[in-house]
XYZ file of C-alpha atoms in Angstrom:
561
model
C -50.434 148.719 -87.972
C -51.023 147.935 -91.738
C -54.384 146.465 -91.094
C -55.964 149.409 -88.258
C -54.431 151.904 -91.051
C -56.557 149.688 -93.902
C -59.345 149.721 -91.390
C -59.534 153.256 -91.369
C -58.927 154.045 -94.919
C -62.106 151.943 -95.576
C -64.048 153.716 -93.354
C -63.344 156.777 -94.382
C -63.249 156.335 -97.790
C -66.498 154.497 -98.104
C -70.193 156.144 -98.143
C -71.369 154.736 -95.247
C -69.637 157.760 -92.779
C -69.683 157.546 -88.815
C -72.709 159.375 -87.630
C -72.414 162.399 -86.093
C -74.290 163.113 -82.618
C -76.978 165.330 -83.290
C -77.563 167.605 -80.095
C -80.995 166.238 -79.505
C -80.063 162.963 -79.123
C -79.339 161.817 -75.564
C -76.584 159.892 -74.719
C -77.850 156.845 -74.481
C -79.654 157.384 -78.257
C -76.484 158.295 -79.544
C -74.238 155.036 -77.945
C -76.780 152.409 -79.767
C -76.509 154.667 -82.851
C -73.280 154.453 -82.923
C -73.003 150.870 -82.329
C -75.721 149.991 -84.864
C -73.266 151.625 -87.309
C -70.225 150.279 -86.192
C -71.903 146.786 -86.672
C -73.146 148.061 -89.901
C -69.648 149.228 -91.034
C -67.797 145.422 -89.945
C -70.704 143.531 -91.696
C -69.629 146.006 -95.089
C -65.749 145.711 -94.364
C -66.371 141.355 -94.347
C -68.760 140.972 -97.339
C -67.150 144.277 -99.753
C -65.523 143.229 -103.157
C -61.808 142.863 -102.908
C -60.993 145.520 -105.834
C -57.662 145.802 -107.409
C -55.702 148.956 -105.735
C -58.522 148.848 -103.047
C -56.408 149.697 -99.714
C -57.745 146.494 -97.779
C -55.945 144.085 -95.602
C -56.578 140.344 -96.796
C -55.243 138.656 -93.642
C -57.341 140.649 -91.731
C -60.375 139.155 -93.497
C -58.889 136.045 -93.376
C -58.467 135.981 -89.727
C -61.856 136.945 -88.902
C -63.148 134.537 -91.197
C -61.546 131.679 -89.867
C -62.576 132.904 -86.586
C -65.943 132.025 -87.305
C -64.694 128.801 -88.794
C -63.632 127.703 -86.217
C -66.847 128.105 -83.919
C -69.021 126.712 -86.289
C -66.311 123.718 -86.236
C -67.394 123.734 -81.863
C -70.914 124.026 -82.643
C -72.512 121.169 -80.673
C -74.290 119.939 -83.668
C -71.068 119.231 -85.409
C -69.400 117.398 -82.803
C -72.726 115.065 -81.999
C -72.847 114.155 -85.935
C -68.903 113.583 -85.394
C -69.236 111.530 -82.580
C -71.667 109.453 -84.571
C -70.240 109.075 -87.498
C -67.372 107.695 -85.256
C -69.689 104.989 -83.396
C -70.952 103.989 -86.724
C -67.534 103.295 -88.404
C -66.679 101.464 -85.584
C -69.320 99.229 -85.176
C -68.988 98.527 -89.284
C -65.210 97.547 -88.048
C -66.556 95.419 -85.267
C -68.524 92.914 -87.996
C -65.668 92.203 -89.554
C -63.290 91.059 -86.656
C -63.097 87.765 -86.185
C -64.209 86.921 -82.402
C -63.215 83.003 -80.584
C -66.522 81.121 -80.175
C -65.165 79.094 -77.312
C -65.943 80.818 -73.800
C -62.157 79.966 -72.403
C -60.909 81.795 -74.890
C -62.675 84.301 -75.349
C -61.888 85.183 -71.015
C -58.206 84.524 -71.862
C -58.111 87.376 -74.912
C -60.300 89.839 -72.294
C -57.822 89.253 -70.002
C -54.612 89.613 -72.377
C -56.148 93.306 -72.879
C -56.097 94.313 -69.138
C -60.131 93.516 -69.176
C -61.947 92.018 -66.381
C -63.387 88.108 -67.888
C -66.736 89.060 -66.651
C -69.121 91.107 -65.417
C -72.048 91.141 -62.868
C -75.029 89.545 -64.584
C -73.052 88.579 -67.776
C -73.826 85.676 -69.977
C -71.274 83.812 -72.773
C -72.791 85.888 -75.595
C -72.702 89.120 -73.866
C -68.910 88.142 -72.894
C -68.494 88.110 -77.155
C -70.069 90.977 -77.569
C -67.863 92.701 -75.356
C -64.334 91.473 -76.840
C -65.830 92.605 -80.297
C -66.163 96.036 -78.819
C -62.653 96.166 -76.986
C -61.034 94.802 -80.200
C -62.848 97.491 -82.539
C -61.717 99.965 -79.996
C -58.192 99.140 -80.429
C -57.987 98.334 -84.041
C -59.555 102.218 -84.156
C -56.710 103.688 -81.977
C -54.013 101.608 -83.919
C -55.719 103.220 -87.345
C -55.458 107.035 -85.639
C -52.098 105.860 -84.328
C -50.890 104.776 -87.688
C -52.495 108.153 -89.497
C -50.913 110.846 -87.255
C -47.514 109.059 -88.080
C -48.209 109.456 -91.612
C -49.217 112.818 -90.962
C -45.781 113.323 -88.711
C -43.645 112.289 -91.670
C -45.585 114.054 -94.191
C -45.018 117.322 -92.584
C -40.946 116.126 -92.082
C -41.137 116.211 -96.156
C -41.706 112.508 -96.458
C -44.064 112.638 -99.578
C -44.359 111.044 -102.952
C -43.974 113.346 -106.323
C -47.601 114.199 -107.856
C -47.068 111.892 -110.635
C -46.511 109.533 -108.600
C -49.380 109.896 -106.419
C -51.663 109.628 -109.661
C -50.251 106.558 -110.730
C -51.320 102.989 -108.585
C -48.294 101.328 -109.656
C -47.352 97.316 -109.548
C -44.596 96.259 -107.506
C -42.425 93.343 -107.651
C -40.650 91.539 -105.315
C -37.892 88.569 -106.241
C -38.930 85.643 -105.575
C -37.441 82.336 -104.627
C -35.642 79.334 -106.945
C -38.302 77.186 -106.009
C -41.019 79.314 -106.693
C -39.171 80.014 -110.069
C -39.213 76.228 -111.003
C -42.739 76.511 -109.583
C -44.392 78.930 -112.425
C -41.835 76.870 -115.027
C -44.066 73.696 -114.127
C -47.582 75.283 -113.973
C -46.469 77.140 -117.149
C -45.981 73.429 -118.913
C -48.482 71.670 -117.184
C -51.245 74.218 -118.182
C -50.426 74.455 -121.878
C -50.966 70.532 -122.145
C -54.103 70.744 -120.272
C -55.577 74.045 -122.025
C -54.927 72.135 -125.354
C -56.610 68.659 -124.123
C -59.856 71.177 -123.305
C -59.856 73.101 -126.289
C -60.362 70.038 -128.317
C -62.736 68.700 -126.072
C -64.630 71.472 -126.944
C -63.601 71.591 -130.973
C -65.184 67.780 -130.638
C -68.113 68.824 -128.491
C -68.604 71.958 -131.068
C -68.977 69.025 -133.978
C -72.030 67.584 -132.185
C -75.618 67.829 -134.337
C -77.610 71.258 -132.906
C -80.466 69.226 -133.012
C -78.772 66.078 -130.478
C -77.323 69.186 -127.974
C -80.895 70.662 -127.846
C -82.459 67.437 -126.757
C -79.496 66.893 -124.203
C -80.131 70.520 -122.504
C -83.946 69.853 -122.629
C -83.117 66.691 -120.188
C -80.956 68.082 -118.013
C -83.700 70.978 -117.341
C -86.167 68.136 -116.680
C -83.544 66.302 -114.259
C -82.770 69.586 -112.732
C -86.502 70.167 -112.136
C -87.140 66.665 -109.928
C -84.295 67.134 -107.811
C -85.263 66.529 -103.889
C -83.947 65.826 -100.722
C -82.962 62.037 -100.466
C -80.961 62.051 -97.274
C -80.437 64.691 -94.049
C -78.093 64.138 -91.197
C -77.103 66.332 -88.490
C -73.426 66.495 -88.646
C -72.245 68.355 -85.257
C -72.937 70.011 -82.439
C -72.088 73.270 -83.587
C -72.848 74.584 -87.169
C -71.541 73.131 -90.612
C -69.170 75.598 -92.707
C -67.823 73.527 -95.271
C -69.152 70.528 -97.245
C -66.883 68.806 -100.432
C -67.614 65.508 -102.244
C -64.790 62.689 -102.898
C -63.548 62.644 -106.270
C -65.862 59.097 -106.804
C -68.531 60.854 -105.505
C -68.692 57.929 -102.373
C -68.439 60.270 -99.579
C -68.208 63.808 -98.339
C -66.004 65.973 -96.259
C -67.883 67.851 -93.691
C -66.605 70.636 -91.461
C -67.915 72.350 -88.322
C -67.249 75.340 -86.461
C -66.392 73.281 -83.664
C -63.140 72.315 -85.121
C -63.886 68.622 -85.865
C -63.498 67.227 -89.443
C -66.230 64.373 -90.314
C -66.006 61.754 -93.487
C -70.274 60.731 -94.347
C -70.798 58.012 -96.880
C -72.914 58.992 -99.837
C -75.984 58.030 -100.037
C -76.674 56.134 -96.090
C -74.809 59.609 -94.222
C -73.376 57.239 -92.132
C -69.933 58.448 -90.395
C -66.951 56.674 -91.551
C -64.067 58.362 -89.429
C -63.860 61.462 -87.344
C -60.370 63.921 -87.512
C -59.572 66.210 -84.890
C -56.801 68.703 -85.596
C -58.381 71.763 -85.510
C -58.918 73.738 -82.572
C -61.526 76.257 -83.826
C -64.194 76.734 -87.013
C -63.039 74.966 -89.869
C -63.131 77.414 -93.179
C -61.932 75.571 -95.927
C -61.662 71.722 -97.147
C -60.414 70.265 -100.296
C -59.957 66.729 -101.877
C -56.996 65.620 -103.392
C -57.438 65.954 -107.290
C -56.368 61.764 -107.063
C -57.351 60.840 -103.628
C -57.866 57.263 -102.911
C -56.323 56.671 -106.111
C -52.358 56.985 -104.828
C -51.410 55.919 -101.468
C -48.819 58.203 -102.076
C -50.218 61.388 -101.608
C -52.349 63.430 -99.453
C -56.155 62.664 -99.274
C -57.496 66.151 -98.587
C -56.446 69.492 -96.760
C -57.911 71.982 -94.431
C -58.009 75.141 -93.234
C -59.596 76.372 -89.688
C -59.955 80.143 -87.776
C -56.641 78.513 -85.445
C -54.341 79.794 -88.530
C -53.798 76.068 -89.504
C -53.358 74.454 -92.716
C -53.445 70.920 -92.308
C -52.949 68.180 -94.555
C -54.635 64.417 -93.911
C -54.624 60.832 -94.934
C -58.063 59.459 -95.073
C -57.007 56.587 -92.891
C -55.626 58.590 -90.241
C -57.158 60.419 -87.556
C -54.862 63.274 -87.018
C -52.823 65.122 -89.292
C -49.951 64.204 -91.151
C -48.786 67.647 -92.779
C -49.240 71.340 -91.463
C -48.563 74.380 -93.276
C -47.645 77.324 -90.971
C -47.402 80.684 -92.704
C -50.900 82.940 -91.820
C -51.284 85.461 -89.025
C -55.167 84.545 -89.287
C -58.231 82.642 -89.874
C -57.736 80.401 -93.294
C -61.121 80.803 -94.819
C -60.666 78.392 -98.217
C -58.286 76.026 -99.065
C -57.823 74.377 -102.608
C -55.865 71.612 -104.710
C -53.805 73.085 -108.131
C -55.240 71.162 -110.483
C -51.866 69.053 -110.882
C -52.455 68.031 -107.280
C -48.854 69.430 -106.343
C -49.618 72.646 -105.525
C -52.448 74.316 -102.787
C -54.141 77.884 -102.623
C -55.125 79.177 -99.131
C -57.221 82.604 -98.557
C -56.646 83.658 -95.249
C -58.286 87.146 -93.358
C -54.585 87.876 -92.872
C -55.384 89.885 -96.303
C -53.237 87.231 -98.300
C -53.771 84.232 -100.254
C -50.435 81.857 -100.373
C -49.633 78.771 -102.778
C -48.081 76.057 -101.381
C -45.768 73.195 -102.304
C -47.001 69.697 -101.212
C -44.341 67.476 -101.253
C -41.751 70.145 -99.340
C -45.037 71.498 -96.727
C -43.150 74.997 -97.717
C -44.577 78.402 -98.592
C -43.945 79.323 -101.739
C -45.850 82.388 -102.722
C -47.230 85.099 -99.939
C -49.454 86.759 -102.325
C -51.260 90.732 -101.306
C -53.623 92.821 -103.063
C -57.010 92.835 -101.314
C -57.628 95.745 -99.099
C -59.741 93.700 -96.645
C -59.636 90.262 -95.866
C -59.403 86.952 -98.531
C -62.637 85.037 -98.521
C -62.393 83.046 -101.399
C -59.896 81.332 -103.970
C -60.319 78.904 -106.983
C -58.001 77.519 -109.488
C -58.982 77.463 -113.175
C -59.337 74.111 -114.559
C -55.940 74.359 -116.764
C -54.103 75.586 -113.624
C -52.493 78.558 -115.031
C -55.274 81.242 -113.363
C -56.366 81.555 -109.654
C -59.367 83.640 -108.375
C -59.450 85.176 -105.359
C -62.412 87.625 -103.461
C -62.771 89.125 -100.108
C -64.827 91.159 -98.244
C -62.961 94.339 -99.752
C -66.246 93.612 -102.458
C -63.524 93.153 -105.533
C -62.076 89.773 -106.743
C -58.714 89.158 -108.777
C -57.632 86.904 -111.472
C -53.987 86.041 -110.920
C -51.491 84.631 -113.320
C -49.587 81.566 -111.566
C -47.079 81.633 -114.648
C -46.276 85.105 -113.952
C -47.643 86.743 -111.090
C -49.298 88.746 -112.622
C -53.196 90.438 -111.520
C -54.433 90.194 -115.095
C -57.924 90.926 -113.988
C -59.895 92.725 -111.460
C -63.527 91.165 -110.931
C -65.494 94.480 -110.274
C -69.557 95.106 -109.807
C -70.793 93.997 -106.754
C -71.493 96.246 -103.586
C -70.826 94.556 -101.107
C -68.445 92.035 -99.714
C -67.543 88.768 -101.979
C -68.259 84.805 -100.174
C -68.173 82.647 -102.926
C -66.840 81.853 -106.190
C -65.899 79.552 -108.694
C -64.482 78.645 -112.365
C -66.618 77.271 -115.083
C -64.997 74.279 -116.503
C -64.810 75.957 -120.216
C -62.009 77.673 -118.690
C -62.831 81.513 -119.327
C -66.324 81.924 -117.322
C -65.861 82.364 -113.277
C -69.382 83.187 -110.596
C -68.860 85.318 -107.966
C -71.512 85.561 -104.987
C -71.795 88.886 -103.113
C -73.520 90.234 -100.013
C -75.398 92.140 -101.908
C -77.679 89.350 -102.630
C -76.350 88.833 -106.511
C -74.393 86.144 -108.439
C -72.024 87.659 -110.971
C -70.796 86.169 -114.109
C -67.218 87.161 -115.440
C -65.917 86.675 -118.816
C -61.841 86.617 -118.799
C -61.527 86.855 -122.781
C -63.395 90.335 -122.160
C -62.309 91.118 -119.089
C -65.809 92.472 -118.079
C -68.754 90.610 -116.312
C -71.403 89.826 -118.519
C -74.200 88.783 -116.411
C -75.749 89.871 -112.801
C -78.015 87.369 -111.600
C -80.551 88.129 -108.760
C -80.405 85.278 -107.118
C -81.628 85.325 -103.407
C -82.645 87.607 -100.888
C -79.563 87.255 -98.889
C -76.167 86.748 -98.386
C -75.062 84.805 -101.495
C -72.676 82.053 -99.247
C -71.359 79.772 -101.942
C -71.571 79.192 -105.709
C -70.694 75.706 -107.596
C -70.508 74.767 -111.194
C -71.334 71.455 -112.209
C -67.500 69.897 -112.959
C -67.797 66.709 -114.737
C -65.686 64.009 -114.031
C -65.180 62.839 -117.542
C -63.765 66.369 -117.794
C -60.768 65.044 -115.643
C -59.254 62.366 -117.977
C -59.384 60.295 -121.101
C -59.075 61.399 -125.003
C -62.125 62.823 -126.246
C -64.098 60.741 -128.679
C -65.016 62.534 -132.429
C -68.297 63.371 -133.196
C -68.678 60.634 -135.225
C -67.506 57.754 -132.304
C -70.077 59.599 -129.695
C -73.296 57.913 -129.325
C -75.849 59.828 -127.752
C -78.484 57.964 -128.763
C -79.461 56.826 -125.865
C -79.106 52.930 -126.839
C -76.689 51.907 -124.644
C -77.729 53.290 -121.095
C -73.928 53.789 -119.605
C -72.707 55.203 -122.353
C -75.425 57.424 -123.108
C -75.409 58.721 -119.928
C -71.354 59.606 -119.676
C -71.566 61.368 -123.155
C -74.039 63.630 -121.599
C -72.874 64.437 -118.524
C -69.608 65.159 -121.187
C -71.776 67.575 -122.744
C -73.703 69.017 -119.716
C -70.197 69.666 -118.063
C -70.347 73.544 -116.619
C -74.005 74.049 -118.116
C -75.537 74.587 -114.484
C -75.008 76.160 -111.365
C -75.866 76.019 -108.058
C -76.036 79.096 -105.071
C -76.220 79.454 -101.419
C -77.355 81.846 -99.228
C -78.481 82.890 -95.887
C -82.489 82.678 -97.137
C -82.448 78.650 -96.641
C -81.750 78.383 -100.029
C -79.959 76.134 -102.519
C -80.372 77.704 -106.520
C -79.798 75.659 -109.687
C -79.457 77.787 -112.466
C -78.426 76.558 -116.329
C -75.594 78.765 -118.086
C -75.930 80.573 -121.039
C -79.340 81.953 -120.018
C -78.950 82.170 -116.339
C -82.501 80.813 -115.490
C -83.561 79.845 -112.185
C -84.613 76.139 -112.552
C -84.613 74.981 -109.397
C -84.945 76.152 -105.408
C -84.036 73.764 -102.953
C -85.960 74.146 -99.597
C -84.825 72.148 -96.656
C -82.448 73.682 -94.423
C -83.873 76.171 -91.595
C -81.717 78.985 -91.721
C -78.339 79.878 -93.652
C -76.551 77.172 -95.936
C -72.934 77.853 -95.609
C -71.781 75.786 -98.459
C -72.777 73.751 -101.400
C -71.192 71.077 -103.836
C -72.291 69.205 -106.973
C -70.951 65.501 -107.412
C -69.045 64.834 -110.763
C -70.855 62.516 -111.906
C -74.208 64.750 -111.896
C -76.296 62.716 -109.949
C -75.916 64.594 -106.299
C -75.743 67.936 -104.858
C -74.841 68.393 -101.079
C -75.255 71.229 -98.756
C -74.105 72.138 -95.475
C -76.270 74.768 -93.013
C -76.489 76.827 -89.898
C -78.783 74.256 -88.519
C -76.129 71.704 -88.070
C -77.460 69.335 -90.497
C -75.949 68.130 -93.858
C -78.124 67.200 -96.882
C -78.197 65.587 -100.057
C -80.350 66.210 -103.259
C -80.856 63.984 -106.083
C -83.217 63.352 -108.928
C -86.194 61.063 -107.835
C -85.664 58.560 -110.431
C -81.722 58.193 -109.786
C -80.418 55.706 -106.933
C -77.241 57.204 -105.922
């Protein structure tokens, strides 16, 4: 009643009157007359100002409009743009699920979901395709699923207070005695190795200007002569994962088909085959003294199975396994003290391990997306991890702490690594870019355009003098170049961290030098992507691993590795 009365009080009181039928008009002149102003007076009732003590109805304006809301949300248009918008978000969704490469497996998920294992004309790729779709399709309706709860128990009063909404707060949860005792030992063991490097560097610092010059000028000539001395093809399927033994003998090759494969350095000759893994292998990782302690383990690795295995070199199958991650293990890596390993899994975690018990002792969250990457700092009290969320994290070990967020690229993160002075780390992106991050400023400092793809890995040169021995004074180094053995171990002391090399998906391998971030150096060989590179510590070898199958090795052309 209260909004026909305010309808009528608005007519009437406003200047635009009803007309009144004029006897000359006919009747059907005077019906679209009068309708013309009717329309006229409904258009001035919806767009007049609402004016203080002006006898209008609100909620009768507010009905109409959302009225027309509402058909303007059904408008055809709308609902194509809505549909595609939809498609589009999926198929994003769909690149980042991890699909089985092996045909029996990829039937046996089909069928799990209640989907035929093939269809009329239907080949082993199209079979993929399809399970990608299905499993994008479902990880969609779980997402819906999971929102309209959300909604359901916001609406039941379920909701934080506004402050704490603004806030992104840290949570804690209590740990275990062992993982206590853990951060107690890393906290020890990294103070005695942070003080070892800092007067490495104090000693390094002492060194003439003029001897340091000459050094960098040689290793830009070395880096500029470095070629391909030896190819092999490694599997049958491609190579994700290539790591050099700590003497720099032999490398660790993985392939997406599961199988591990030791090469000596420089014949690529196959010394022993391990089989453990039933799908890609992600992540490998030597043993900071392999070969030096029959003690311990040799090497670990980590495969798309959810396995974490750990292996003697003289053993074909594994002798350890780690069971913790809900899926894929992308990178695997030694704590520096050899007691301890990392693991970056797309489960969205990254978990430290104790060796000697095979038990889990941290299950670490905090990337939105999946874990690509992880590194440990060269004292062992920092880890670095990046994922495909396009943000990396520096982690405190001693406290648990995220002390650092590695922000700036666009895309997703593949690769990264520490520099061995301890406060520089590299990140590569899919945006094409190498990053350089500077923990005492907790900002990066340098973007580096390095390829025009998919940056896949990024490796600092890590010295193996860096690893033991007292550092020699500036007055007991001889760089002189008299003596040809020592010579050449004081600068490889002095060239530790001072290059860099990248992989992408272009074919290429990049050496860069530090400081000045120069490209020095593109290494053409492979024929298509190179999934992973590493630099021997002893600076005379760099190794890459490709789509193509094939591993290679690059040296200097007037070094005999």
């Amino acid at each position: 009643m209260s909004s026909s009365r305010g309808r009528n009080s608005a007519r009437s009181g406003g200047q635009h009157a009803k007309r009144k039928r004029n006897a000359n008009d006919s009747p059907e002149e005077s019906d679209v007359a009068s309708t013309v102003v009717d329309s006229l007076l409904s258009v001035s009732e919806r767009c007049m100002p609402v004016r203080p003590g002006a006898n209008i109805d609100l909620d009768q304006i507010e009905e109409v409009l959302g009225e027309e809301d509402e058909q303007n949300l059904a408008d055809p248009a709308l609902e194509t743009r809505r549909r595609a918008m939809a498609e589009f978000d999926r198929k994003q969704l769909a690149r980042s699920i991890a699909v089985p490469t092996n045909d029996a497996q990829v039937k046996e998920t089909l069928r799990s979901h209640g989907h035929p294992i093939c269809l009329f004309g239907e080949d082993a790729g199209d079979r993929r395709d399809r399970l990608r779709y299905v499993l994008s399709k479902l990880a969609i309706e779980r997402r819906n699923a999971g929102n309209e709860q959300r909604g359901e128990a916001m609406d039941e009063g379920v909701e934080a207070s506004s402050s704490e909404e603004e806030q992104d707060e840290e949570f804690y949860t209590e740990g275990s005695t062992a993982l206590l005792q853990a951060r107690q030992n890393i906290a020890r063991q990294s103070l005695e190795r942070a003080r070892q490097r800092i007067e490495k560097q104090r000693s390094d610092f002492r060194v003439e200007a003029a001897t340091v010059r000459r050094l960098r000028e040689e290793l830009v000539s070395k880096l500029d002569t470095y070629t391909i001395v030896g190819s092999q093809v490694g599997d049958s399927r491609p190579l994700s994962r290539i790591t050099f033994s700590p003497d720099c003998r032999q490398v660790l090759v993985g392939s997406w088909s599961g199988a591990i494969k030791l090469w000596d350095v420089p014949g690529c000759t196959m010394s022993r085959l391990y089989r453990g893994h039933t799908d890609r292998v992600g992540g490998l990782s030597f043993h900071p003294r392999a070969g030096r302690d029959a003690n311990t383990v040799d090497f670990a690795s980590g495969g798309s199975d959810n396995e974490v295995f750990l292996w003697s070199v003289d053993k074909d199958t594994p002798i350890g396994n780690l069971k913790g991650h809900q899926s894929r293990v992308v990178h695997v890596e030694f704590h520096p003290s050899g007691e301890y390993l990392g693991s970056a899994s797309y489960d969205g975690s990254w978990r430290l391990w104790d060796i000697a018990t095979e038990q889990e002792l941290l299950l670490q969250e905090g990337h939105s997306r999946e874990v690509f990457a992880l590194r440990f700092q060269c004292d062992g009290s920092l880890v670095a991890t990046a994922g495909l969320d396009g943000i990396g994290r520096v982690w405190d070990l001693r406290s648990g702490r995220s002390v650092m967020e590695l922000e700036g690229h666009a895309k997703e993160i593949y690769g990264l690594d520490w520099s061995p002075n301890g406060f520089q780390l590299a990140t590569g992106s899919a945006d094409n870019t190498v990053r350089i991050f500077d923990v005492r400023k907790l900002a990066s400092v340098q973007q580096i355009p390095a390829h025009k793809s998919i940056v896949t890995d990024v490796r600092f040169f890590h010295s193996s003098w860096a690893e033991g021995g007292a550092p020699k004074s500036s007055q007991d180094m001889d760089v002189s170049g008299d003596d040809e053995d020592e010579a050449g171990t004081h600068q490889s002391r002095l060239c530790n961290g001072q290059y860099l090399a990248s992989a992408s998906n272009d074919g290429l391998i990049n050496i860069w030098t530090a400081g000045d971030w120069k490209l020095q150096k593109s290494l053409v060989g492979h024929v298509g992507k190179v999934l992973s590179v590493d630099i021997a510590s002893d600076g005379n070898c760099i190794a890459s691993a490709g789509f193509d199958k094939t591993f290679k090795l690059w040296a200097p052309d007037d070094i005999s590795i």
